[in-house]
XYZ file of C-alpha atoms in Angstrom:
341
model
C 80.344 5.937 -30.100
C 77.301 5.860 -27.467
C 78.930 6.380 -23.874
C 77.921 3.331 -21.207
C 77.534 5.264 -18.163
C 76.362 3.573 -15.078
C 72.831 5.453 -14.145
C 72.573 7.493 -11.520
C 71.972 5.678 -7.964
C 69.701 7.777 -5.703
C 71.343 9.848 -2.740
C 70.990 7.953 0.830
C 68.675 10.730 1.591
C 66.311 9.857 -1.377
C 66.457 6.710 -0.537
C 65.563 6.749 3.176
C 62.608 9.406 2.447
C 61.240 6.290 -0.490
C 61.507 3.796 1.917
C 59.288 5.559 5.043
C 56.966 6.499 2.312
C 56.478 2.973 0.977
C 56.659 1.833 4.821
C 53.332 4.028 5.822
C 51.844 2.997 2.872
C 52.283 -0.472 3.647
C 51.138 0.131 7.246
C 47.792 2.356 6.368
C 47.244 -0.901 3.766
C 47.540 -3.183 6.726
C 45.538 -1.244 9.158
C 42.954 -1.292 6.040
C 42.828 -4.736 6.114
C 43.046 -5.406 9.470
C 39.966 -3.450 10.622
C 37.214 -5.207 11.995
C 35.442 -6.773 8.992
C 32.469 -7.823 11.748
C 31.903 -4.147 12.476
C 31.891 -3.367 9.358
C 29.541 -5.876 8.225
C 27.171 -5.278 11.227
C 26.895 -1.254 10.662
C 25.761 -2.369 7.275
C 23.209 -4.968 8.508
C 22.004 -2.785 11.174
C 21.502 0.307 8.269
C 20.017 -2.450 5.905
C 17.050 -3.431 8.757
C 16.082 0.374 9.793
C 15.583 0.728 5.851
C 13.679 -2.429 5.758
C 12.026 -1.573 8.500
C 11.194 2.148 6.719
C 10.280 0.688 3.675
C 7.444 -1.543 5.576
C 6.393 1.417 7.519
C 5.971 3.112 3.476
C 3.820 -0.090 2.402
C 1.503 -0.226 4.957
C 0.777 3.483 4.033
C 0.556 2.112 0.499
C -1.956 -0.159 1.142
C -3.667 2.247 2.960
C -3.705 4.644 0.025
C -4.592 1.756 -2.703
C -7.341 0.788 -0.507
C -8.730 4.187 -0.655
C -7.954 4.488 -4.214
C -10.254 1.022 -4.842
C -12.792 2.787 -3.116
C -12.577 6.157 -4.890
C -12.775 4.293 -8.388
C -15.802 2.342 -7.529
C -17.620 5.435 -6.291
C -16.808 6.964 -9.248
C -17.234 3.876 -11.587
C -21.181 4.232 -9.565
C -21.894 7.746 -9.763
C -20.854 7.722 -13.452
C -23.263 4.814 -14.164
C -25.642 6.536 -12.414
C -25.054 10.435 -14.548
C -25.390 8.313 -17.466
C -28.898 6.489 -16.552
C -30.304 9.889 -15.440
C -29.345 11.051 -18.622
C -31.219 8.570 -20.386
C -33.921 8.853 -18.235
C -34.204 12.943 -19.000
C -33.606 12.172 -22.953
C -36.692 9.950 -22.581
C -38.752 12.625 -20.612
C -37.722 15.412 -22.847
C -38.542 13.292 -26.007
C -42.412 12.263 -24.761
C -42.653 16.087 -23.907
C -41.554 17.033 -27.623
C -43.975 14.607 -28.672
C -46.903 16.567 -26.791
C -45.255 19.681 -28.359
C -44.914 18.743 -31.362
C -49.117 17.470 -31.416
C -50.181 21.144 -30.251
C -47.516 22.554 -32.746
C -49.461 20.717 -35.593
C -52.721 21.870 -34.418
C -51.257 25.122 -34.381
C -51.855 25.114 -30.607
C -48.560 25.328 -29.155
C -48.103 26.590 -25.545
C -45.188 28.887 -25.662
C -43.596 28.221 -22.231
C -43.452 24.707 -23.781
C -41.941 26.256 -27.042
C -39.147 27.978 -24.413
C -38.569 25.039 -22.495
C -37.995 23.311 -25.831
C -35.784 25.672 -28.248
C -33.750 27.255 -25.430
C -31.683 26.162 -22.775
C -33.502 24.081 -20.459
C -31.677 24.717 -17.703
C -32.992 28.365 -18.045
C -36.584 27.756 -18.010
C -35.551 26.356 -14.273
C -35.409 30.203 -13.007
C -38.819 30.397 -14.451
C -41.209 28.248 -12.792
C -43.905 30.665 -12.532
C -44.746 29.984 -16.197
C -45.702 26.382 -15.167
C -49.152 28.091 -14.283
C -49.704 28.212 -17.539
C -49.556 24.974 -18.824
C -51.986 21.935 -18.547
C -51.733 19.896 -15.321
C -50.282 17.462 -17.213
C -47.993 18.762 -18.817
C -46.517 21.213 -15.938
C -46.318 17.693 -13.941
C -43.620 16.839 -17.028
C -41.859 19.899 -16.817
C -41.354 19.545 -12.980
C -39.913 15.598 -13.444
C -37.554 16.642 -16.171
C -36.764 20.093 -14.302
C -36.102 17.615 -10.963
C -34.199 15.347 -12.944
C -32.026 17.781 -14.042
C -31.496 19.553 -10.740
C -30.340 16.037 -9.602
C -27.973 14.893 -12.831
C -26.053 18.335 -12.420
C -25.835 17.413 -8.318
C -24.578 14.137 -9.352
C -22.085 15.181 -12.355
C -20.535 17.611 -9.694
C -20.167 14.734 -7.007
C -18.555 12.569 -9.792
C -15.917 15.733 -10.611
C -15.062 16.151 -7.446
C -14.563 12.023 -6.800
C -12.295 11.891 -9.731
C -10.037 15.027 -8.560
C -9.963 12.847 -5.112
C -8.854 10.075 -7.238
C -6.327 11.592 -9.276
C -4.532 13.009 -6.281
C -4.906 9.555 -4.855
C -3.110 8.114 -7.690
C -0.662 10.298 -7.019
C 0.332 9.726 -3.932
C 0.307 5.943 -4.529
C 2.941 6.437 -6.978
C 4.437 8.627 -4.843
C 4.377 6.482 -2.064
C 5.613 3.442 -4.652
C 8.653 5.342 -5.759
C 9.568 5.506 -1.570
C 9.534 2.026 -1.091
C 11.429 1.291 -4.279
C 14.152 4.097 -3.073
C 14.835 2.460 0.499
C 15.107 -0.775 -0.668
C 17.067 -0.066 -3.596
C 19.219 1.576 -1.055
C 19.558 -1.537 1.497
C 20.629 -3.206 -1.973
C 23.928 -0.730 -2.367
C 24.371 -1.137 0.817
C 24.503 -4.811 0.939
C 26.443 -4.602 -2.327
C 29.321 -3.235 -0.569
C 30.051 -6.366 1.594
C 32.407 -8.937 0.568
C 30.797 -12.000 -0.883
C 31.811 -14.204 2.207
C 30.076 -11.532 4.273
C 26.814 -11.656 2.008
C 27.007 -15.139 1.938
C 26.932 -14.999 5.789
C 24.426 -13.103 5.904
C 22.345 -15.008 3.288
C 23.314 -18.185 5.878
C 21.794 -16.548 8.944
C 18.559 -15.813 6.824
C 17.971 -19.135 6.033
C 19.200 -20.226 9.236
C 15.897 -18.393 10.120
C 13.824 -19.831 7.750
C 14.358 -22.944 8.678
C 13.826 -22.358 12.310
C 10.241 -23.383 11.582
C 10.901 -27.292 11.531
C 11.845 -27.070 15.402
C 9.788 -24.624 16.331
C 7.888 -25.585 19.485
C 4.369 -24.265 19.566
C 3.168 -25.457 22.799
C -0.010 -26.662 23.373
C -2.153 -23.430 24.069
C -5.724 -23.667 23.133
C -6.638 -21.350 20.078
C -8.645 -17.899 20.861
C -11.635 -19.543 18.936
C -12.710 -21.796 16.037
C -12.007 -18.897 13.438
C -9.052 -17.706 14.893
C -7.441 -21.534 14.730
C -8.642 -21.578 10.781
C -6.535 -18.379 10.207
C -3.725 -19.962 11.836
C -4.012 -22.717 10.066
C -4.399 -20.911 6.617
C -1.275 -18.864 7.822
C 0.938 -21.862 8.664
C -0.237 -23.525 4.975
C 2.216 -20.368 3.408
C 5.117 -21.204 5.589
C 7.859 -20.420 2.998
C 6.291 -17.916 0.613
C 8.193 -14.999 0.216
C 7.640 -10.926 1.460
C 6.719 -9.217 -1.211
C 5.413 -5.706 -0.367
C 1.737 -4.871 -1.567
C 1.173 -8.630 -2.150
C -2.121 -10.199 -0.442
C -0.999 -13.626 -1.614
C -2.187 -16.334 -2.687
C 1.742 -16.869 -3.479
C 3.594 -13.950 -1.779
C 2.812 -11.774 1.343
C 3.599 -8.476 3.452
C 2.980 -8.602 7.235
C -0.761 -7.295 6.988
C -1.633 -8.888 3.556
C -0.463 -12.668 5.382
C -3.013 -11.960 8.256
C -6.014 -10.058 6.309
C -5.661 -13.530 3.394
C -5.529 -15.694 6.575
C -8.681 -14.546 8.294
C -10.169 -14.323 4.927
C -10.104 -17.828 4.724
C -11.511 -18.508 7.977
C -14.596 -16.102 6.749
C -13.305 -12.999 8.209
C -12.758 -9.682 6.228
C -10.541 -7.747 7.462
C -8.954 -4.150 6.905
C -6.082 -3.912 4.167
C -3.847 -2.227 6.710
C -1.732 -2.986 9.984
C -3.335 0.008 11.494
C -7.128 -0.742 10.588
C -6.441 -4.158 11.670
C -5.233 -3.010 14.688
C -8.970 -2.285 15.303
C -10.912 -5.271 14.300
C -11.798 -6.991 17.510
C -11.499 -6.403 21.072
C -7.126 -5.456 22.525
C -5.404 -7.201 24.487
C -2.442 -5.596 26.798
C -0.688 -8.501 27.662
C 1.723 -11.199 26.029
C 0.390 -13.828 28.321
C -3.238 -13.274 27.679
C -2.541 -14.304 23.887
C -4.161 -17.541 22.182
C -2.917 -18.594 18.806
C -4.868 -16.639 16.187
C -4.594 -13.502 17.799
C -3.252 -10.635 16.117
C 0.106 -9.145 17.004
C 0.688 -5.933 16.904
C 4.516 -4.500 16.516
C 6.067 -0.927 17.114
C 4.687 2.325 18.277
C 3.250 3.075 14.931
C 1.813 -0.699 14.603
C 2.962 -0.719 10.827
C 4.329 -4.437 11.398
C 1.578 -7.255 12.774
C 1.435 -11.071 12.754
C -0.658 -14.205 14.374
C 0.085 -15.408 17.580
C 0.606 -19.051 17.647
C 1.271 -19.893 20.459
C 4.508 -20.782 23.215
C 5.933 -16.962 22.788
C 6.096 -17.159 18.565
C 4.637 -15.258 16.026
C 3.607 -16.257 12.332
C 4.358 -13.195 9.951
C 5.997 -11.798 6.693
C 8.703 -10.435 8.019
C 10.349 -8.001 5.725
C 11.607 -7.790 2.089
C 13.913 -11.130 1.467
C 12.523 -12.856 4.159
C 9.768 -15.638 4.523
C 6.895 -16.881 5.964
C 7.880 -17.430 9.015
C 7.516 -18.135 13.053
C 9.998 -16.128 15.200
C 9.477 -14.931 19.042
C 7.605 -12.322 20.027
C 10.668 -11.022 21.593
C 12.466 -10.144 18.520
C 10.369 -7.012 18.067
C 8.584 -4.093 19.966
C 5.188 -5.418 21.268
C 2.501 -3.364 21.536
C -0.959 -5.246 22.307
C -3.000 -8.436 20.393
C -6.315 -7.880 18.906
C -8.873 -11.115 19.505
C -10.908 -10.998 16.020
């Protein structure tokens, strides 16, 4: 017959020690969730802009790399069209030569410096120009072309290596470069992934809180910094809403320097890819008050941020990655000088 004993109850002691154990537990859980979810969520915000802000410093040096890169391939694209016409051009001289040869070979008058220059390496009988004495006026005046044409292909196929081993190692630090900008804001992602979804939708508010500042926005009534600058401003203003996308140009998404080089662009202005180069493209101006609306904006000691002035203390730009076309003040960044295009 199975016994029916009454279990064990655990000593006093046992119990007492259970109890302040489950008791701190209980406390650390409530301290958890009592800390300061606001703190929390603006260490996070605050880590999320600096690597915004980091990833736009990586894309202007992006475009400044592509932009080089577009340059590199055309110069290369030219000098190889150019290796292969000289080429041509030599094939032709060289054949017309062999013709001349070929006449005196049949008449069993063939110069021999001819017959070098013919069955060895060309590029040999170069070292030998003394031989040219020899020949007919005529034909020495051949030799010469086709020995300067060839002086000049070989000049130009070692101009045309040495492009392409620019290019390659340009195309290597554009991916380079890519792979930053994808890290950082892959990054601000995680980081935003570890809010709650009240405190992402919060923040989500507040952005479009932002982007929606530009229906009240109060311009002013200063008078543009010319006729071209007001046509920028007005191209600008026309893509009010498009999103930052970094590398884009437009005509449907934007970063900060790709919104102002598209907007002068379709006042009839061409101007640098880059923050920095734009930075340069007319004549600087120190002071916030000296502005007109279609001025350039400059942002941060290393400039890699820029917008259009337009006018009453607010700036049109891209802002940063999730953001919009937008106006905001002047204020909310680091001035550094306008530039008057």
């Amino acid at each position: 017959m199975a016994s029916h004993r009454r279990p064990k109850q655990p000593s006093r002691t046992r119990v007492t020690v259970l109890t302040a154990t489950a008791a701190a537990a209980v406390a650390l859980s409530s301290q958890a969730a009592q800390a300061d979810p606001h703190q929390s969520k603006k260490d996070v915000k605050s880590e999320v802009d600096k690597l915004y802000g980091e990833a736009e410093q990586a894309t202007e040096k992006y475009n400044g790399v592509k932009e080089q890169q577009e340059k590199l391939q055309k110069e290369v694209d030219d000098l190889q069209d150019k290796v292969a016409r000289g080429q041509g051009e030599l094939n032709q001289l060289r054949k017309g030569l062999g013709a001349v040869a070929s006449g005196q070979y049949r008449s069993g008058s063939i110069d021999p410096s001819v017959q070098l220059f013919l069955s060895g390496d060309p590029d040999s009988y170069l070292e030998k120009a003394a031989t040219l004495d020899q020949l007919s006026g005529k034909q020495a005046d051949q030799l010469k072309t086709i020995a300067d044409k060839q002086r000049r292909l070989a000049q130009e196929r070692a101009e045309a290596a040495s492009k392409i081993k620019d290019l390659s190692e340009t195309r290597k630090a554009l991916g380079d470069k890519k792979d930053e900008i994808k890290g950082k804001l892959g990054k601000a992602q995680e980081l935003l992934n570890t809010l709650t979804a009240k405190e992402r939708a919060a923040l989500q508010a507040k952005e479009d809180r932002a982007n929606r500042s530009n229906e009240r926005v109060n311009l002013g009534d200063d008078v543009p910094a010319s006729q071209r600058g007001a046509a920028a401003l007005s191209a600008a203003q026309s893509k009010i809403g498009s999103p930052y996308v970094w590398g884009a140009t437009g005509p449907s998404s934007f970063d900060c320097s790709g919104l102002t080089s598209w907007a002068y662009q379709q006042a009839g202005q061409s101007l640098p890819r880059t923050s920095q180069a734009q930075a340069s493209a007319g004549t600087q101006i120190s002071s916030q008050s000296a502005l007109k609306p279609g001025d350039l904006v400059l942002f941060y000691s290393d400039l890699h941020h820029i917008g259009l002035y337009a006018g009453n203390g607010q700036v049109l730009h891209a802002p940063k990655p999730g953001a919009n076309v937008r106006y905001e003040s002047i204020n909310n960044m680091p001035f550094m000088y306008g530039v008057r295009v």
